[in-house]
XYZ file of C-alpha atoms in Angstrom:
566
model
C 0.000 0.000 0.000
C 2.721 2.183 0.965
C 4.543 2.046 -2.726
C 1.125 2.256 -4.379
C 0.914 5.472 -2.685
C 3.962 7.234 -3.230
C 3.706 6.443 -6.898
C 0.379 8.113 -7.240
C 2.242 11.159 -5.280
C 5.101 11.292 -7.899
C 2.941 10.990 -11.046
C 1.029 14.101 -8.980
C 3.886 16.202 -8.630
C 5.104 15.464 -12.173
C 1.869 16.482 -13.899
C 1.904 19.969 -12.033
C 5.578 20.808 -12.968
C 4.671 19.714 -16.893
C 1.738 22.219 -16.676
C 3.556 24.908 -14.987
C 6.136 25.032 -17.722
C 4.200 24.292 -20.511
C 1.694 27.291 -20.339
C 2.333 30.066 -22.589
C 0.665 33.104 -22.107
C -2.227 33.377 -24.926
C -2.277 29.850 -25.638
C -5.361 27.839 -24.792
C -4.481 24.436 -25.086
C -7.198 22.190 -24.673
C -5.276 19.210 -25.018
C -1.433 17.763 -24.603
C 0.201 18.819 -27.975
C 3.273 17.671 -28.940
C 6.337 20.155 -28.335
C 7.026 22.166 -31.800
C 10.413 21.649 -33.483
C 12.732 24.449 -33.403
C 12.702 27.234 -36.360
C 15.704 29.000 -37.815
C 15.363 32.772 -35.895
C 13.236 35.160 -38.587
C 13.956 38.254 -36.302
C 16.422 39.477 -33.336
C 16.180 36.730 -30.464
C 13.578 37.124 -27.932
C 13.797 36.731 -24.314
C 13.276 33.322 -22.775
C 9.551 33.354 -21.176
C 9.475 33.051 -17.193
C 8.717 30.092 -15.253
C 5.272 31.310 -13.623
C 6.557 29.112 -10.303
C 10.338 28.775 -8.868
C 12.104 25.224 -10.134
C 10.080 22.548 -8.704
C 12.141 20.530 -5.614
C 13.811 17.061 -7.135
C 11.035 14.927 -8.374
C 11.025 11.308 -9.751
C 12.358 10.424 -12.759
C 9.481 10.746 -15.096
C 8.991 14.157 -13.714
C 12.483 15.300 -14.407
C 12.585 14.246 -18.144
C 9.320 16.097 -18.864
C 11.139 19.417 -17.398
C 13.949 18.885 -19.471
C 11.966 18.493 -22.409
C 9.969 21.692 -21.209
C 13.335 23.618 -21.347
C 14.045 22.994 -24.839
C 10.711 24.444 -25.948
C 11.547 27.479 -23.873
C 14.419 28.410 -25.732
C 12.815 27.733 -29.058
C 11.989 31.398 -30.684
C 7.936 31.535 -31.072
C 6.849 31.198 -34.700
C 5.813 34.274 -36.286
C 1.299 34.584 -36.258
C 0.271 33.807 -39.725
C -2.553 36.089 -40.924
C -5.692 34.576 -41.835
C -4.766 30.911 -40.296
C -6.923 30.222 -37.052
C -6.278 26.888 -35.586
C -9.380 25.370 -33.189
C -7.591 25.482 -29.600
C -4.950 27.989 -30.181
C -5.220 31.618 -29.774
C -1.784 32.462 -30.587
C -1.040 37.071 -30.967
C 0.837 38.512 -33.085
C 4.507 38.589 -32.053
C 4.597 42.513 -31.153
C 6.436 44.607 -33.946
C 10.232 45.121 -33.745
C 12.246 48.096 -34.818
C 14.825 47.272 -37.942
C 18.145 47.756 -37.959
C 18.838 51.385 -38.809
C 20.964 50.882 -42.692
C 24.075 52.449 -43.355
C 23.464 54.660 -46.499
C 23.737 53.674 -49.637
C 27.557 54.311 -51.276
C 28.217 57.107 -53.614
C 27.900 56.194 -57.008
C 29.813 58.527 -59.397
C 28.056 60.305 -61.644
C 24.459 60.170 -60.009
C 22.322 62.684 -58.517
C 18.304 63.156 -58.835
C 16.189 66.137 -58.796
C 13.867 64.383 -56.790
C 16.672 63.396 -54.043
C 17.583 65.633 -52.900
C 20.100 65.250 -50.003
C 20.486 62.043 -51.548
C 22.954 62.763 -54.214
C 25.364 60.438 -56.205
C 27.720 62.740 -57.747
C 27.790 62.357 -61.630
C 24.919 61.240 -62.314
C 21.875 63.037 -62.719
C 18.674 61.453 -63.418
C 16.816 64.219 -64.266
C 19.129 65.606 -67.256
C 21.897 62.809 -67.590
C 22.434 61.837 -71.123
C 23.001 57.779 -72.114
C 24.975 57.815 -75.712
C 26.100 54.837 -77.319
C 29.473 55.127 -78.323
C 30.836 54.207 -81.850
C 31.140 50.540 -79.952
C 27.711 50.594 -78.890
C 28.615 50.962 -75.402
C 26.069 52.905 -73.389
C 27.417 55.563 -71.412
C 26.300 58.328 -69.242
C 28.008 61.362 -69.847
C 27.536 64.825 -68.110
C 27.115 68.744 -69.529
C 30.467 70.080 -69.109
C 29.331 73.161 -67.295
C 26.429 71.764 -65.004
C 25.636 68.064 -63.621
C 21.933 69.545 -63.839
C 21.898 69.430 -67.608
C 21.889 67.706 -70.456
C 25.243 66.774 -72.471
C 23.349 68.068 -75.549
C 22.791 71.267 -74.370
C 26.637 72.332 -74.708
C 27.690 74.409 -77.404
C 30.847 76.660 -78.047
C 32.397 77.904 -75.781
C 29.778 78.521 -72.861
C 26.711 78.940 -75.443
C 23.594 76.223 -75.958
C 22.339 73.779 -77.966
C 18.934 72.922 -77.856
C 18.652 69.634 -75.594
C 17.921 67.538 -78.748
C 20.951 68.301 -80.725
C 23.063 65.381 -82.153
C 26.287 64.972 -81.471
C 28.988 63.458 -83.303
C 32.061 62.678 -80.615
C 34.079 60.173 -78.999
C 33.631 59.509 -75.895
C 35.573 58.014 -72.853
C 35.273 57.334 -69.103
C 38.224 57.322 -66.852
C 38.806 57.546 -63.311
C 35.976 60.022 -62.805
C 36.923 61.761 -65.856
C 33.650 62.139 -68.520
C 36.134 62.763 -72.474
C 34.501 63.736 -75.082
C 36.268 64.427 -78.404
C 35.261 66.284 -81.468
C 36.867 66.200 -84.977
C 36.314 67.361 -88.420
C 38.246 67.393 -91.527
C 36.952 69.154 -95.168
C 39.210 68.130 -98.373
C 37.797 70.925 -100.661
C 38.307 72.176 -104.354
C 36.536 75.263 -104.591
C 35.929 77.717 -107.426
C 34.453 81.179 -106.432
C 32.497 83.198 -108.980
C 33.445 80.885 -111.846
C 31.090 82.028 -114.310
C 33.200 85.535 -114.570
C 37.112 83.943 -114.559
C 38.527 87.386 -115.313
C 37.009 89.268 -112.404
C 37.697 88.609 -108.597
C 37.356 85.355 -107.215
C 39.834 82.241 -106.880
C 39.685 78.388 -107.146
C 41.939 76.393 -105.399
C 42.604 72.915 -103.421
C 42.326 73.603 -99.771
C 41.049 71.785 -96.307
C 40.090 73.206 -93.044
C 40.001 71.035 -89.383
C 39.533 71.082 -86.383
C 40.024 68.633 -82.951
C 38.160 69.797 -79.715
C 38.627 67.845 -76.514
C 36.301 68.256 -73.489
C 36.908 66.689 -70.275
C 34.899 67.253 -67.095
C 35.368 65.666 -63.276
C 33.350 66.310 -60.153
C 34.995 68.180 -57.408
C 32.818 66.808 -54.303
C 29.311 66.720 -54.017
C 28.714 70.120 -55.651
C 31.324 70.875 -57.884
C 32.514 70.558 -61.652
C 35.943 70.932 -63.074
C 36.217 71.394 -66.592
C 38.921 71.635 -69.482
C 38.742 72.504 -73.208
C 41.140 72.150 -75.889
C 40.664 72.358 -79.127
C 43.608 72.974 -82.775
C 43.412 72.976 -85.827
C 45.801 72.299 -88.865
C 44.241 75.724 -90.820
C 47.322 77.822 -90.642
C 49.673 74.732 -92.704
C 46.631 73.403 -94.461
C 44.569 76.440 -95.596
C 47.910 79.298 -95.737
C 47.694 82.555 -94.085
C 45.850 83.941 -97.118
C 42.562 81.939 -95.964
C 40.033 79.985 -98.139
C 38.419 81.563 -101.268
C 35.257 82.930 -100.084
C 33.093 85.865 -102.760
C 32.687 88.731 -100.359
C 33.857 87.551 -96.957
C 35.751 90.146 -95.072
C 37.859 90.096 -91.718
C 41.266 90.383 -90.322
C 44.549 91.004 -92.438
C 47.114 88.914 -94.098
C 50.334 90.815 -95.316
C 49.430 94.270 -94.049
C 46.444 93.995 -96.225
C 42.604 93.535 -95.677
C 41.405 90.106 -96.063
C 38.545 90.064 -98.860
C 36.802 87.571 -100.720
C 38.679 84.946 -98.414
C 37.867 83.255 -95.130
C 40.875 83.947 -92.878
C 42.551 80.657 -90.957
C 41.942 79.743 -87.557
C 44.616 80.069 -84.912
C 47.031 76.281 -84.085
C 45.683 76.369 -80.829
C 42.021 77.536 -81.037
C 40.708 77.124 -77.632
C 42.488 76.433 -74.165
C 40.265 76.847 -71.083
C 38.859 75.852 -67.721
C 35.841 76.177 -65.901
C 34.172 75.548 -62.697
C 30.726 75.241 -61.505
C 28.919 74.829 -58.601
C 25.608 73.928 -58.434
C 23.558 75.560 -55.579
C 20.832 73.508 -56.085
C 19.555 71.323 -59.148
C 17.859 74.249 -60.547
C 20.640 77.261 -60.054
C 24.711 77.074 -60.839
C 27.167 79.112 -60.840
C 29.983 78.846 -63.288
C 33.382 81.109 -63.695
C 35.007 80.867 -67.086
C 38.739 81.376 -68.354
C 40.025 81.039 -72.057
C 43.544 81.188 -73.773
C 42.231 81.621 -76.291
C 38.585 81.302 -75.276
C 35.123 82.663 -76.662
C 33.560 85.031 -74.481
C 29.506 85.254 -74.104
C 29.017 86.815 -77.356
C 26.496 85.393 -80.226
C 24.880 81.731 -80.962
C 27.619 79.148 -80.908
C 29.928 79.389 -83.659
C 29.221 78.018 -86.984
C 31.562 74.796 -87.140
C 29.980 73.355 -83.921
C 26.454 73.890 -84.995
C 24.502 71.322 -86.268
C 22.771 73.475 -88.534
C 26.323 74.237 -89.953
C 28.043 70.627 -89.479
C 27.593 69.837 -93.511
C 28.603 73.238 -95.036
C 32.383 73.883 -95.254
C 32.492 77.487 -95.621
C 32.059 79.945 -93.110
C 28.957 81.995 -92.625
C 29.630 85.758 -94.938
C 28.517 87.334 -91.712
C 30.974 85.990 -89.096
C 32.502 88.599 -88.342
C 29.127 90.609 -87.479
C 27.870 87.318 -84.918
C 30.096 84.291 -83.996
C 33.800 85.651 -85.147
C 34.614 86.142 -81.173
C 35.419 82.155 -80.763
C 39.120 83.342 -80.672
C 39.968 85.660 -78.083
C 43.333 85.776 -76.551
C 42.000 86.408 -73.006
C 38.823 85.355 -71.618
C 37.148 85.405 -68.022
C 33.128 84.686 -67.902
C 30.536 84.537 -64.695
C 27.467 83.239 -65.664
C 24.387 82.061 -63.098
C 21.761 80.000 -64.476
C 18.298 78.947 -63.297
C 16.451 76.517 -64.864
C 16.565 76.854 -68.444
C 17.530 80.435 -68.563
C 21.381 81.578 -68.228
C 22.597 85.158 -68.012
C 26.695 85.734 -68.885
C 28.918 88.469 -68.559
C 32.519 88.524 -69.949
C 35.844 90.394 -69.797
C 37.877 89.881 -72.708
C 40.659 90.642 -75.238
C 38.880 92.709 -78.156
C 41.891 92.382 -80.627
C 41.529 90.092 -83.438
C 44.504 87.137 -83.363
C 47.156 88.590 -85.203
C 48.590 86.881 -88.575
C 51.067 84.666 -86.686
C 48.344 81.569 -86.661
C 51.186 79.881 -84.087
C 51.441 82.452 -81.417
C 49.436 83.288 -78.118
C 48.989 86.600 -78.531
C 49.158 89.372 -75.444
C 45.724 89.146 -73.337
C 44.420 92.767 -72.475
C 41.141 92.393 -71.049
C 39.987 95.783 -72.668
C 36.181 94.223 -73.619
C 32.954 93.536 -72.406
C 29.995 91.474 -73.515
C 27.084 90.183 -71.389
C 24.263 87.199 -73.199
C 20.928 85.959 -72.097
C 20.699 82.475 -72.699
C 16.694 80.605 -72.582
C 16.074 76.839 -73.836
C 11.938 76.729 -73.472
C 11.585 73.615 -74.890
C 14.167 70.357 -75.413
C 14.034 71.643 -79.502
C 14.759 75.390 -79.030
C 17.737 77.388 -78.007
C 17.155 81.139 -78.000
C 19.958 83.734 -77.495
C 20.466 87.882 -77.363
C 23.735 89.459 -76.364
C 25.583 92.749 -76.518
C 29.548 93.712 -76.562
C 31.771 96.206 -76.772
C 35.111 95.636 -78.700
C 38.042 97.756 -78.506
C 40.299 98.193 -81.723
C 39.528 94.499 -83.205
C 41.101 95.126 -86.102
C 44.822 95.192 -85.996
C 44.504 97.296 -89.403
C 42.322 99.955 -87.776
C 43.427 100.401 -83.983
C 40.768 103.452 -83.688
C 38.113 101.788 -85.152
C 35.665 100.400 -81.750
C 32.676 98.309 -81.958
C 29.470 97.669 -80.201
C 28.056 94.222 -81.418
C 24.474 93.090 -81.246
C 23.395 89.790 -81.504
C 20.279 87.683 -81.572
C 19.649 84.014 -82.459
C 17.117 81.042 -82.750
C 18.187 77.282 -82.744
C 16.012 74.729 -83.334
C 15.887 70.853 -84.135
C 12.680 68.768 -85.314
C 12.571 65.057 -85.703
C 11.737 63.838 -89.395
C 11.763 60.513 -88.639
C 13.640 57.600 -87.125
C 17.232 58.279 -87.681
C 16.675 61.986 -89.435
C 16.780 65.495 -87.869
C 16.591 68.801 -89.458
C 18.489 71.446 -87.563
C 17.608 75.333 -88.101
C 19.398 78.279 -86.801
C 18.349 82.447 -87.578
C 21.173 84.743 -86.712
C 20.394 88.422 -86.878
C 24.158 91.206 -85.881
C 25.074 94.276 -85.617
C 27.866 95.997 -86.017
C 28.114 100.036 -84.681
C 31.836 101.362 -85.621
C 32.632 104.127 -83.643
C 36.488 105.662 -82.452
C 38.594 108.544 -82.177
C 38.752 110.589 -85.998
C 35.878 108.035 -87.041
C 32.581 108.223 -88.458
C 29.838 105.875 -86.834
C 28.398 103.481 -88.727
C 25.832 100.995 -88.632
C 25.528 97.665 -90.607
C 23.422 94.698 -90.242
C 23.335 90.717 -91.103
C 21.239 87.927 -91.762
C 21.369 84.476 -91.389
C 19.024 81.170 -92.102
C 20.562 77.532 -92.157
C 19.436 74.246 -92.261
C 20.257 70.656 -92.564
C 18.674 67.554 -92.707
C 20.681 65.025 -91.325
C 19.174 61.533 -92.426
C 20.426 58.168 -92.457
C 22.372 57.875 -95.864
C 22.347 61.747 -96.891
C 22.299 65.087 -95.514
C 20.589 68.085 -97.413
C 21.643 71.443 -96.000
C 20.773 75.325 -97.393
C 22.308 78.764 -95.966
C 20.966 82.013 -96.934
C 22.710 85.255 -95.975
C 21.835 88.963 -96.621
C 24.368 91.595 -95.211
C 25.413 95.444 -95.733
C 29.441 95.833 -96.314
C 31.086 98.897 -97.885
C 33.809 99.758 -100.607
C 36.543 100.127 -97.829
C 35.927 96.331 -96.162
C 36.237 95.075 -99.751
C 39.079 97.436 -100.717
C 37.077 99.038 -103.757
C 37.394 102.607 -104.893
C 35.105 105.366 -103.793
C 34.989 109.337 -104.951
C 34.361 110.284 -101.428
C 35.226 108.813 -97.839
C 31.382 108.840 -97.483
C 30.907 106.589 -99.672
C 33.682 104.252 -99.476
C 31.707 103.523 -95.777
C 27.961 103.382 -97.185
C 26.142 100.060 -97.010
C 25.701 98.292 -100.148
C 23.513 95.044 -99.956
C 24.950 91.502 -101.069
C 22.852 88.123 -101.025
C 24.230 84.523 -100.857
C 22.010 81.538 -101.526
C 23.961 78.516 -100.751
C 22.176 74.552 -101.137
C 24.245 71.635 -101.226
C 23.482 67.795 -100.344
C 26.411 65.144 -99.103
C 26.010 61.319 -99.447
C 27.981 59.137 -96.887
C 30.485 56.481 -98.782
C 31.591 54.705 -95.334
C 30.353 54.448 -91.467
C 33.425 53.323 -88.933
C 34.040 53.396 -85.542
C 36.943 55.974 -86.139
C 34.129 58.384 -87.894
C 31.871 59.045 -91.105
C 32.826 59.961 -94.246
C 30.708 61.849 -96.524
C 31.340 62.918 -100.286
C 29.377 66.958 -100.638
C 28.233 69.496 -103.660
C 27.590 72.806 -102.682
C 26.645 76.081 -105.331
C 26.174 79.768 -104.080
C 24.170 82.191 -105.921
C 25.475 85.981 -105.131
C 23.189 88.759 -105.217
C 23.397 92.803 -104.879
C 22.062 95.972 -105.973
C 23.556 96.116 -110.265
C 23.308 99.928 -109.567
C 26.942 99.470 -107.922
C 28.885 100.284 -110.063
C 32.371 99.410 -108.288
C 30.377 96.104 -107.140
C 29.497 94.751 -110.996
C 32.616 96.188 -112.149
C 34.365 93.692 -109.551
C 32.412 91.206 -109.273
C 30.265 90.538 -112.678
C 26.374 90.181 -112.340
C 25.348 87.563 -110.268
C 28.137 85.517 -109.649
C 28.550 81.713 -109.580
C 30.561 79.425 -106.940
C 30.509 75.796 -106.658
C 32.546 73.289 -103.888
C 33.259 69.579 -104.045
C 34.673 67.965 -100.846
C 34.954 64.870 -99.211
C 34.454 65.364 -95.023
C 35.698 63.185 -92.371
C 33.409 63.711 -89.076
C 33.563 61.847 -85.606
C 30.254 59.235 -85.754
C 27.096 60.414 -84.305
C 26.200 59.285 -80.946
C 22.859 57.483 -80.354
C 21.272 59.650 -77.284
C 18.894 56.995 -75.623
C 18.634 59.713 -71.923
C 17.944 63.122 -72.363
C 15.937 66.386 -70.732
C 12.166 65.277 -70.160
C 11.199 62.670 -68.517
C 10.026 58.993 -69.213
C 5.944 58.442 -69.129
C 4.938 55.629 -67.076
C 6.359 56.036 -63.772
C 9.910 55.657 -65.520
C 12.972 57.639 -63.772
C 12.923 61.369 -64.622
C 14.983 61.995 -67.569
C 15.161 58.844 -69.005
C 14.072 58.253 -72.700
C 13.885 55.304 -74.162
């Protein structure tokens, strides 16, 4: 009897210790259920649950296993409530929320930074105006506006000047250490034969070719900053003499003591050297601080040979020298602030003219001004208006000042798939003005366009501007009139058809004919010139390809990442 009874006490005891350290609080168990097997940890460990009584005094056998086993399940993690599972007999809550691990920032990646992230920037790349381009490889690469990270790559023009946002570009370009390289190149082999349809009067025919190579490199300085560089030569002064190109009434500059006329003067060796820093205040406003030896001050649109509207014709424009003849200055400093799409400029610079050595650096003076108001509204229109004064430009005529207007309209329109025709207007205005001289006024006019398609490009310039007797060294009875405006017209068309499509760069084999115009009541002019004279140009041009722009200023529809296209 006595055993009988102490068993029944031990199975007693052992049944109260199982049920004190089996409960869980907010389980109902309505019957014994077998003890769950342990779970990998989903979340931070969670404190052991309390034994509701202290450890039971040493109990049978039996009694001692079950505890053990108890303490196993108490170390076991609780498995997480399953929404919309109820299980008859269990009420098991919702583990209570826990707080995640605070992350450690994402890292910098160079070259990102997003209008809509701001204090969140990636420096480099910004994905509300970063431009994708496929290099001649087909590589995509992002590459960034030399004078803002806020804008688009397309948007660049000479010197400090825009494109519209949908230009095409024809470059290299390379990515090193942090470095964005772009490089531009363009070669003309040219026979030309100006006013051909009057051999005995003025105009020339000759074998010539005109170049250029422009490098642009840009790398961010911090989180704000852009450092920039430009270079760009040219082979003009060996390739197209100190005498120029033949050109029927172009003016400009000197060669042998002499005016230049009816020829396009040479470029300088080293056509461009500058720097430039920006910082960007916010992704709407920078602030950018220009110098150039040789650089182009904030004068005009950007110069014909780096404007699409130009890229096809090989001559320059009759009226350079009244709007984009300033890429060339031996001493320029430029502030600029921009806000959104609008930009105003102001320069000092070097007024003189580069001098007939096409080798030399010539002696900055800083003795000009100029200021330009730069507005892109839309991705397919660049407007510009701008104002200078020049002192002495003219090495010939050291007295001789002048105040230049300028005004332009660039514009690009999609004509299908692979095809863009590029427009630009040019309206300047030259006042002469100095010590001993009489003030004059004279005006020019400029349309262009191109279609740049697939297998052909069709392009057409047409000019209109007032020169005198004295610019094209032509007699006059009085000094009056040797400085009177006479009208002259140019109608230029031409077409170019490409013969081969590398990686190195296109080739393209061009016709171009000018039609002059002008008042036949000048005398001197018909006398010189013949009526209406003829000029025609055959040339083969060797251009750096043209990069496929697959990210530009916009946007993406569909909830797709601002300023992506696709």
């Amino acid at each position: 009897m006595k055993p009988l009874l102490l068993t029944s006490l031990g199975l007693l005891l052992g049944t109260s210790a199982i049920a004190q350290h089996t409960h869980m609080p907010g389980m109902d168990m309505s019957m014994p259920m077998p003890a769950p097997k342990p779970k990998p940890k989903p979340a931070a460990p969670r404190p052991k649950p309390k034994a509701a009584h202290p450890a039971p005094t040493p109990r049978p056998k039996p009694a001692a296993t079950a505890a053990a086993a108890d303490t196993t399940r108490a170390k076991v993690a609780p498995a997480p409530a399953m929404p919309g599972m109820d299980m008859p007999g269990m009420n098991m809550p919702a583990p209570a929320p826990t707080t995640a691990p605070a992350t450690a920032p994402a890292p910098a990646m160079p070259g990102m930074s997003d209008h809509n992230m701001q204090g969140h920037d990636m420096p480099g790349m910004n994905m509300g105006t970063a431009d994708m381009a496929a290099d001649s490889s087909g590589m995509m690469m992002e590459m960034r506006n030399s004078f803002s990270k806020n804008l688009p790559m397309t948007r660049q023009g000479s010197g400090t000047s825009w494109h519209p946002d949908s230009s095409p570009m024809y470059m290299q370009m390379y990515q090193s250490k942090g470095w964005d390289v772009m490089l531009m190149y363009s070669v003309f082999l040219r026979y030309t034969s100006q006013n051909f349809n009057h051999s005995a009067l003025r105009g020339d025919a000759n074998f010539r070719a005109n170049s250029y190579v422009m490098g642009m490199a840009n790398h961010l300085v911090g989180q704000r900053g852009l450092f920039s560089i430009q270079a760009m030569v040219t082979a003009d002064p060996l390739t197209v003499g100190g005498a120029g190109y033949p050109l029927l009434f172009q003016t400009g500059e000197s060669w042998q003591g002499e005016k230049l006329h009816d020829h396009q003067h040479p470029h300088d060796f080293v056509s461009a050297l500058a720097v430039a820093y920006t910082y960007a205040a916010s992704s709407d406003v920078d602030l950018t601080a220009y110098l150039g030896y040789p650089g182009e001050p904030a004068i005009g649109p950007p110069v014909f040979m780096h404007r699409p509207s130009a890229a096809n014709l090989p001559a320059a424009p009759l009226g350079h020298h009244w709007q984009d003849a300033t890429h060339i200055q031996f001493g320029v400093a430029t502030l600029g602030v921009r806000y959104r799409n609008a930009k105003l400029e102001g320069s000092l610079f070097t007024g003189r003219e580069p001098n007939e050595n096409r080798y030399s650096f010539d002696r900055p003076r800083f003795d000009s001004y100029s200021a330009r108001l730069s507005v892109n509204p839309s991705d397919n229109l660049a407007l510009q208006v701008s104002a200078a004064h020049l002192k002495s430009p003219e090495e010939l005529e050291p007295n001789d000042n002048v105040d230049r207007t300028s005004a332009s309209v660039l514009h690009n329109a999609n004509v299908g798939k692979e095809s863009i025709l590029s427009t630009t207007a040019v309206w300047g205005m030259n006042r002469h003005s100095g010590i001993g001289e009489e003030t004059t006024y004279s005006n020019s006019f400029l349309l262009e366009s191109n279609l740049q398609a697939r297998q052909f490009n069709l392009f057409t310039r047409l000019e209109t501007l007032q020169l005198n007797y004295d610019e094209l060294l032509l007699p006059a009875p009085t000094d009056h009139d040797a400085h009177a405006n006479r009208s002259v017209e140019a109608f230029t068309i031409g077409a170019s058809k490409y013969i081969a499509k590398t990686k190195a760069g296109w080739l393209d084999l061009g016709l171009t004919g000018t039609l002059n115009t002008y008042n036949k009541e000048n005398t001197a002019l018909l006398a010189a010139y013949g009526r209406n004279p003829l000029s025609f140009e055959v040339y083969l041009r060797f251009i750096a390809p043209r990069m496929s722009m697959h990210m530009g200023h916009g946007g993406m529809k569909h909830g797709g990442m601002p300023g992506m296209k696709m």
